[in-house]
Amino acid sequence: MTRRDFLTGSAGVVAALGKAARAFGAGPGMFVSLNSSLTGRKTPWPAFARLAASIGYGGVDVMLDGARKEGLEATRALFGELKIQPGIAGLPMAFSGTTRRFRRA
Amino acid sequence: MAVMPPSSETPKVELRKIFKDRLAAISEILLRSKVRLGLEFLGPLHFRTRLPHEFIWRMDELLDFSKECGPNIGLVLDAWHWRHAGAGVADILAAGKARIVHVHVSDAAKMPPEEVRDDRRLLPGEGVIDLVALFRALRQIGYEDGVSPEPLGRIPPDMSPEEGARLGLESTLAVMRKAGVA
């Protein structure tokens, strides 16, 4: 898979998540999103998303590798079920390394 | 999101062009799915003096750079870095809703710049960062997206994920209520 394919695929997942969350009644205004620094990075996806919802967070920072592994439809369904919003996800490639590394990614 | 390195082995002018070209290409791909990319500036002194050439670490400079890279490129506003980069409310107002993609919150003890380390953060409300002013500025620009508590180094390793998550939510909401935004 090329860098472009992976970035496009990930972007599609993130975009779909955003649309799914809004469709299931996530309201306007700032929302607090669970970040993995609070859990010692001990909780994998999708348990991490479930934890966010159970504690009362309005959103969750998306573990993109875990979400891609679960697949788009399962992830969309998860957000629909939990009624929380996707917060932020890390860019799934390094833009700041060497030219060789960037091209390889 | 992605982190902008505050220093580099490569001279600034040269690196700026390299990153701009790369980020413009990334912007184009993300635009097709209407996804935004937030770039995070890093404020602490030890980061920007780590390598020979200072790069972009100020909020206003990263805002200008992000605008050059694409319409969907903006900032991750991390309160910790906002303080340690010497940024203020005016920088938030200048960025506006369109260019702040996400917010990280934590707090900081009062200390001289040379002692600041990224993994010694506090929970929101425990330190000296003016988070009330930060949240009021975000409300003023109409920001309606995520706020992630990110108190690196504050949560003990033996604390359960549930406890850590609860602590993050409660401390963040307390500051947001104080600012009148929650």
mmCIF file of N, CA and C in Angstrom, chain A residues 4 7-8 11-12 14-15 22 28-35 37-39 41-43 51 55-57 61 87-91 93 95-99 102, chain B residues 1-4 19 22-23 26 29-30 32-33 35 102 135 138-139 143-152 155 157 159 161-162 164-166 168-169 173 176:
data_model
loop_
_atom_site.group_PDB
_atom_site.id
_atom_site.type_symbol
_atom_site.label_atom_id
_atom_site.label_comp_id
_atom_site.label_asym_id
_atom_site.label_seq_id
_atom_site.Cartn_x
_atom_site.Cartn_y
_atom_site.Cartn_z
ATOM 1 N N ARG A 4 0.056 7.322 -0.140
ATOM 2 C CA ARG A 4 -1.135 8.020 -0.581
ATOM 3 C C ARG A 4 -2.371 7.177 -0.288
ATOM 4 N N LEU A 7 -2.992 7.227 3.528
ATOM 5 C CA LEU A 7 -3.481 8.534 3.968
ATOM 6 C C LEU A 7 -4.918 8.726 3.508
ATOM 7 N N THR A 8 -5.199 8.341 2.285
ATOM 8 C CA THR A 8 -6.555 8.481 1.757
ATOM 9 C C THR A 8 -7.524 7.608 2.548
ATOM 10 N N ALA A 11 -7.989 9.071 6.008
ATOM 11 C CA ALA A 11 -8.785 10.295 5.924
ATOM 12 C C ALA A 11 -10.257 9.949 5.755
ATOM 13 N N GLY A 12 -10.522 8.916 4.962
ATOM 14 C CA GLY A 12 -11.899 8.494 4.760
ATOM 15 C C GLY A 12 -12.529 8.006 6.052
ATOM 16 N N VAL A 14 -11.640 8.876 9.136
ATOM 17 C CA VAL A 14 -11.826 10.004 10.054
ATOM 18 C C VAL A 14 -13.019 10.845 9.607
ATOM 19 N N ALA A 15 -13.128 11.082 8.303
ATOM 20 C CA ALA A 15 -14.234 11.893 7.807
ATOM 21 C C ALA A 15 -15.566 11.206 8.088
ATOM 22 N N ARG A 22 -21.923 13.317 14.281
ATOM 23 C CA ARG A 22 -22.865 14.437 14.197
ATOM 24 C C ARG A 22 -24.253 13.904 13.898
ATOM 25 N N PRO A 28 -23.787 20.766 19.500
ATOM 26 C CA PRO A 28 -22.798 21.805 19.234
ATOM 27 C C PRO A 28 -22.014 22.140 20.500
ATOM 28 N N GLY A 29 -20.934 22.956 20.354
ATOM 29 C CA GLY A 29 -20.158 23.377 21.513
ATOM 30 C C GLY A 29 -18.944 22.501 21.717
ATOM 31 N N MET A 30 -17.996 23.068 22.546
ATOM 32 C CA MET A 30 -16.774 22.317 22.835
ATOM 33 C C MET A 30 -17.121 21.030 23.577
ATOM 34 N N PHE A 31 -16.348 19.991 23.320
ATOM 35 C CA PHE A 31 -16.539 18.737 24.039
ATOM 36 C C PHE A 31 -15.187 18.238 24.529
ATOM 37 N N VAL A 32 -15.194 17.552 25.672
ATOM 38 C CA VAL A 32 -13.951 17.012 26.225
ATOM 39 C C VAL A 32 -13.725 15.634 25.629
ATOM 40 N N SER A 33 -12.527 15.413 25.128
ATOM 41 C CA SER A 33 -12.180 14.195 24.404
ATOM 42 C C SER A 33 -11.127 13.417 25.196
ATOM 43 N N LEU A 34 -11.339 12.138 25.393
ATOM 44 C CA LEU A 34 -10.397 11.325 26.164
ATOM 45 C C LEU A 34 -9.085 11.150 25.403
ATOM 46 N N ASN A 35 -7.988 11.429 26.081
ATOM 47 C CA ASN A 35 -6.639 11.307 25.519
ATOM 48 C C ASN A 35 -5.915 10.161 26.224
ATOM 49 N N SER A 37 -3.000 9.785 27.326
ATOM 50 C CA SER A 37 -2.072 10.123 28.412
ATOM 51 C C SER A 37 -2.746 9.946 29.776
ATOM 52 N N LEU A 38 -4.063 9.900 29.792
ATOM 53 C CA LEU A 38 -4.812 9.741 31.047
ATOM 54 C C LEU A 38 -4.950 8.279 31.456
ATOM 55 N N THR A 39 -4.720 7.369 30.508
ATOM 56 C CA THR A 39 -4.916 5.951 30.806
ATOM 57 C C THR A 39 -3.604 5.176 30.754
ATOM 58 N N ARG A 41 -1.869 4.758 28.372
ATOM 59 C CA ARG A 41 -1.840 4.013 27.094
ATOM 60 C C ARG A 41 -2.037 2.511 27.316
ATOM 61 N N LYS A 42 -2.809 2.171 28.370
ATOM 62 C CA LYS A 42 -3.021 0.760 28.703
ATOM 63 C C LYS A 42 -4.292 0.187 28.059
ATOM 64 N N THR A 43 -5.139 1.062 27.559
ATOM 65 C CA THR A 43 -6.439 0.605 27.061
ATOM 66 C C THR A 43 -6.466 0.683 25.541
ATOM 67 N N LEU A 51 -14.570 3.282 27.136
ATOM 68 C CA LEU A 51 -14.212 3.911 28.410
ATOM 69 C C LEU A 51 -14.598 5.389 28.391
ATOM 70 N N ILE A 55 -17.353 7.051 31.112
ATOM 71 C CA ILE A 55 -16.964 8.052 32.108
ATOM 72 C C ILE A 55 -17.754 9.355 31.915
ATOM 73 N N GLY A 56 -18.236 9.568 30.705
ATOM 74 C CA GLY A 56 -19.022 10.779 30.454
ATOM 75 C C GLY A 56 -18.363 11.781 29.523
ATOM 76 N N TYR A 57 -17.295 11.348 28.817
ATOM 77 C CA TYR A 57 -16.660 12.225 27.833
ATOM 78 C C TYR A 57 -17.602 12.459 26.648
ATOM 79 N N ASP A 61 -10.193 10.730 21.512
ATOM 80 C CA ASP A 61 -9.117 10.816 20.518
ATOM 81 C C ASP A 61 -9.003 9.443 19.859
ATOM 82 N N GLY A 87 -12.402 12.893 18.462
ATOM 83 C CA GLY A 87 -11.683 14.110 18.808
ATOM 84 C C GLY A 87 -10.645 14.410 17.753
ATOM 85 N N ILE A 88 -9.474 13.813 17.914
ATOM 86 C CA ILE A 88 -8.378 14.036 16.978
ATOM 87 C C ILE A 88 -7.699 12.694 16.735
ATOM 88 N N ALA A 89 -7.025 12.583 15.590
ATOM 89 C CA ALA A 89 -6.233 11.386 15.299
ATOM 90 C C ALA A 89 -4.873 11.846 14.804
ATOM 91 N N GLY A 90 -3.859 11.039 15.037
ATOM 92 C CA GLY A 90 -2.523 11.388 14.565
ATOM 93 C C GLY A 90 -2.402 11.178 13.068
ATOM 94 N N LEU A 91 -1.684 12.033 12.394
ATOM 95 C CA LEU A 91 -1.426 11.856 10.968
ATOM 96 C C LEU A 91 -0.660 10.537 10.799
ATOM 97 N N MET A 93 1.494 9.194 9.101
ATOM 98 C CA MET A 93 2.755 9.161 8.378
ATOM 99 C C MET A 93 3.615 10.314 8.895
ATOM 100 N N PHE A 95 5.843 13.521 8.267
ATOM 101 C CA PHE A 95 6.161 14.490 7.211
ATOM 102 C C PHE A 95 7.507 15.161 7.453
ATOM 103 N N SER A 96 8.052 14.988 8.683
ATOM 104 C CA SER A 96 9.214 15.793 9.077
ATOM 105 C C SER A 96 10.540 15.045 9.055
ATOM 106 N N GLY A 97 10.547 13.839 8.510
ATOM 107 C CA GLY A 97 11.805 13.101 8.454
ATOM 108 C C GLY A 97 12.591 13.428 7.204
ATOM 109 N N THR A 98 13.486 12.521 6.839
ATOM 110 C CA THR A 98 14.290 12.734 5.626
ATOM 111 C C THR A 98 13.402 12.603 4.383
ATOM 112 N N THR A 99 13.912 13.113 3.277
ATOM 113 C CA THR A 99 13.166 13.012 2.012
ATOM 114 C C THR A 99 12.940 11.544 1.656
ATOM 115 N N PHE A 102 10.167 10.144 3.739
ATOM 116 C CA PHE A 102 8.867 10.704 3.329
ATOM 117 C C PHE A 102 8.401 10.009 2.045
ATOM 118 N N MET B 1 -3.464 15.051 13.429
ATOM 119 C CA MET B 1 -2.547 16.076 13.902
ATOM 120 C C MET B 1 -1.121 15.614 13.685
ATOM 121 N N ALA B 2 -0.212 16.575 13.698
ATOM 122 C CA ALA B 2 1.216 16.266 13.585
ATOM 123 C C ALA B 2 1.985 17.357 14.321
ATOM 124 N N VAL B 3 3.133 16.970 14.853
ATOM 125 C CA VAL B 3 3.948 17.914 15.615
ATOM 126 C C VAL B 3 4.948 18.609 14.700
ATOM 127 N N MET B 4 5.085 19.926 14.856
ATOM 128 C CA MET B 4 6.074 20.685 14.091
ATOM 129 C C MET B 4 7.381 20.711 14.889
ATOM 130 N N PHE B 19 9.086 21.382 3.991
ATOM 131 C CA PHE B 19 7.856 21.045 4.716
ATOM 132 C C PHE B 19 6.626 21.611 4.021
ATOM 133 N N ARG B 22 5.664 19.327 1.205
ATOM 134 C CA ARG B 22 5.087 18.069 1.698
ATOM 135 C C ARG B 22 3.688 18.273 2.254
ATOM 136 N N LEU B 23 3.530 19.320 3.063
ATOM 137 C CA LEU B 23 2.227 19.554 3.693
ATOM 138 C C LEU B 23 1.177 19.976 2.669
ATOM 139 N N ILE B 26 -0.050 16.760 1.264
ATOM 140 C CA ILE B 26 -0.926 16.099 2.248
ATOM 141 C C ILE B 26 -2.267 16.815 2.323
ATOM 142 N N ILE B 29 -4.681 15.721 -0.415
ATOM 143 C CA ILE B 29 -5.303 14.406 -0.203
ATOM 144 C C ILE B 29 -6.392 14.503 0.853
ATOM 145 N N LEU B 30 -6.093 15.169 1.965
ATOM 146 C CA LEU B 30 -7.075 15.270 3.047
ATOM 147 C C LEU B 30 -8.307 16.069 2.642
ATOM 148 N N ARG B 32 -9.919 16.036 -0.061
ATOM 149 C CA ARG B 32 -10.896 15.194 -0.780
ATOM 150 C C ARG B 32 -11.898 14.578 0.184
ATOM 151 N N SER B 33 -11.466 14.331 1.428
ATOM 152 C CA SER B 33 -12.358 13.765 2.443
ATOM 153 C C SER B 33 -12.787 14.815 3.455
ATOM 154 N N VAL B 35 -11.099 16.585 5.484
ATOM 155 C CA VAL B 35 -10.408 16.404 6.765
ATOM 156 C C VAL B 35 -9.387 17.522 6.931
ATOM 157 N N HIS B 102 -7.857 21.578 16.959
ATOM 158 C CA HIS B 102 -8.075 20.831 18.205
ATOM 159 C C HIS B 102 -7.337 21.540 19.334
ATOM 160 N N PHE B 135 -9.959 29.553 27.439
ATOM 161 C CA PHE B 135 -11.292 29.062 27.074
ATOM 162 C C PHE B 135 -12.225 30.203 26.660
ATOM 163 N N LEU B 138 -11.434 31.002 23.172
ATOM 164 C CA LEU B 138 -11.978 29.973 22.275
ATOM 165 C C LEU B 138 -13.473 30.184 22.069
ATOM 166 N N ARG B 139 -14.174 30.533 23.118
ATOM 167 C CA ARG B 139 -15.599 30.802 22.970
ATOM 168 C C ARG B 139 -15.814 32.017 22.090
ATOM 169 N N TYR B 143 -15.174 28.492 18.747
ATOM 170 C CA TYR B 143 -14.611 27.140 18.682
ATOM 171 C C TYR B 143 -15.608 26.131 19.256
ATOM 172 N N GLU B 144 -15.844 25.044 18.512
ATOM 173 C CA GLU B 144 -16.843 24.060 18.924
ATOM 174 C C GLU B 144 -16.339 22.635 18.757
ATOM 175 N N ASP B 145 -15.030 22.445 18.854
ATOM 176 C CA ASP B 145 -14.497 21.106 18.636
ATOM 177 C C ASP B 145 -13.900 20.533 19.911
ATOM 178 N N GLY B 146 -13.005 19.587 19.772
ATOM 179 C CA GLY B 146 -12.528 18.819 20.905
ATOM 180 C C GLY B 146 -11.518 19.517 21.794
ATOM 181 N N VAL B 147 -11.584 19.160 23.067
ATOM 182 C CA VAL B 147 -10.623 19.624 24.069
ATOM 183 C C VAL B 147 -10.135 18.380 24.784
ATOM 184 N N SER B 148 -8.865 18.030 24.592
ATOM 185 C CA SER B 148 -8.327 16.800 25.203
ATOM 186 C C SER B 148 -7.410 17.148 26.364
ATOM 187 N N PRO B 149 -7.716 16.671 27.564
ATOM 188 C CA PRO B 149 -6.758 16.833 28.658
ATOM 189 C C PRO B 149 -5.526 15.989 28.350
ATOM 190 N N GLU B 150 -4.340 16.600 28.440
ATOM 191 C CA GLU B 150 -3.103 15.881 28.130
ATOM 192 C C GLU B 150 -2.028 16.227 29.168
ATOM 193 N N PRO B 151 -2.201 15.795 30.407
ATOM 194 C CA PRO B 151 -1.270 16.157 31.486
ATOM 195 C C PRO B 151 -0.088 15.198 31.553
ATOM 196 N N LEU B 152 0.776 15.254 30.542
ATOM 197 C CA LEU B 152 1.891 14.306 30.444
ATOM 198 C C LEU B 152 2.699 14.265 31.735
ATOM 199 N N ILE B 155 -0.248 11.566 35.583
ATOM 200 C CA ILE B 155 -1.028 10.403 36.027
ATOM 201 C C ILE B 155 -0.070 9.295 36.464
ATOM 202 N N PRO B 157 1.695 5.785 37.135
ATOM 203 C CA PRO B 157 1.603 4.559 36.333
ATOM 204 C C PRO B 157 0.667 3.504 36.930
ATOM 205 N N MET B 159 -2.147 4.088 38.471
ATOM 206 C CA MET B 159 -3.548 4.517 38.515
ATOM 207 C C MET B 159 -4.324 3.767 37.436
ATOM 208 N N PRO B 161 -6.963 3.014 34.429
ATOM 209 C CA PRO B 161 -7.435 3.848 33.324
ATOM 210 C C PRO B 161 -8.722 4.594 33.674
ATOM 211 N N GLU B 162 -9.612 3.939 34.413
ATOM 212 C CA GLU B 162 -10.874 4.585 34.762
ATOM 213 C C GLU B 162 -10.641 5.799 35.655
ATOM 214 N N GLY B 164 -7.848 7.577 35.951
ATOM 215 C CA GLY B 164 -7.141 8.593 35.174
ATOM 216 C C GLY B 164 -8.081 9.351 34.256
ATOM 217 N N ALA B 165 -8.967 8.599 33.595
ATOM 218 C CA ALA B 165 -9.927 9.224 32.690
ATOM 219 C C ALA B 165 -10.863 10.147 33.459
ATOM 220 N N ARG B 166 -11.309 9.682 34.616
ATOM 221 C CA ARG B 166 -12.232 10.482 35.436
ATOM 222 C C ARG B 166 -11.560 11.775 35.887
ATOM 223 N N GLY B 168 -9.116 13.384 34.510
ATOM 224 C CA GLY B 168 -8.948 14.282 33.366
ATOM 225 C C GLY B 168 -10.228 15.022 33.043
ATOM 226 N N LEU B 169 -11.335 14.292 33.032
ATOM 227 C CA LEU B 169 -12.619 14.910 32.695
ATOM 228 C C LEU B 169 -13.033 15.918 33.763
ATOM 229 N N LEU B 173 -13.460 19.910 33.073
ATOM 230 C CA LEU B 173 -14.796 20.518 33.170
ATOM 231 C C LEU B 173 -14.818 21.612 34.248
ATOM 232 N N MET B 176 -13.449 24.664 32.670
ATOM 233 C CA MET B 176 -14.380 25.155 31.649
ATOM 234 C C MET B 176 -15.583 25.842 32.297
#
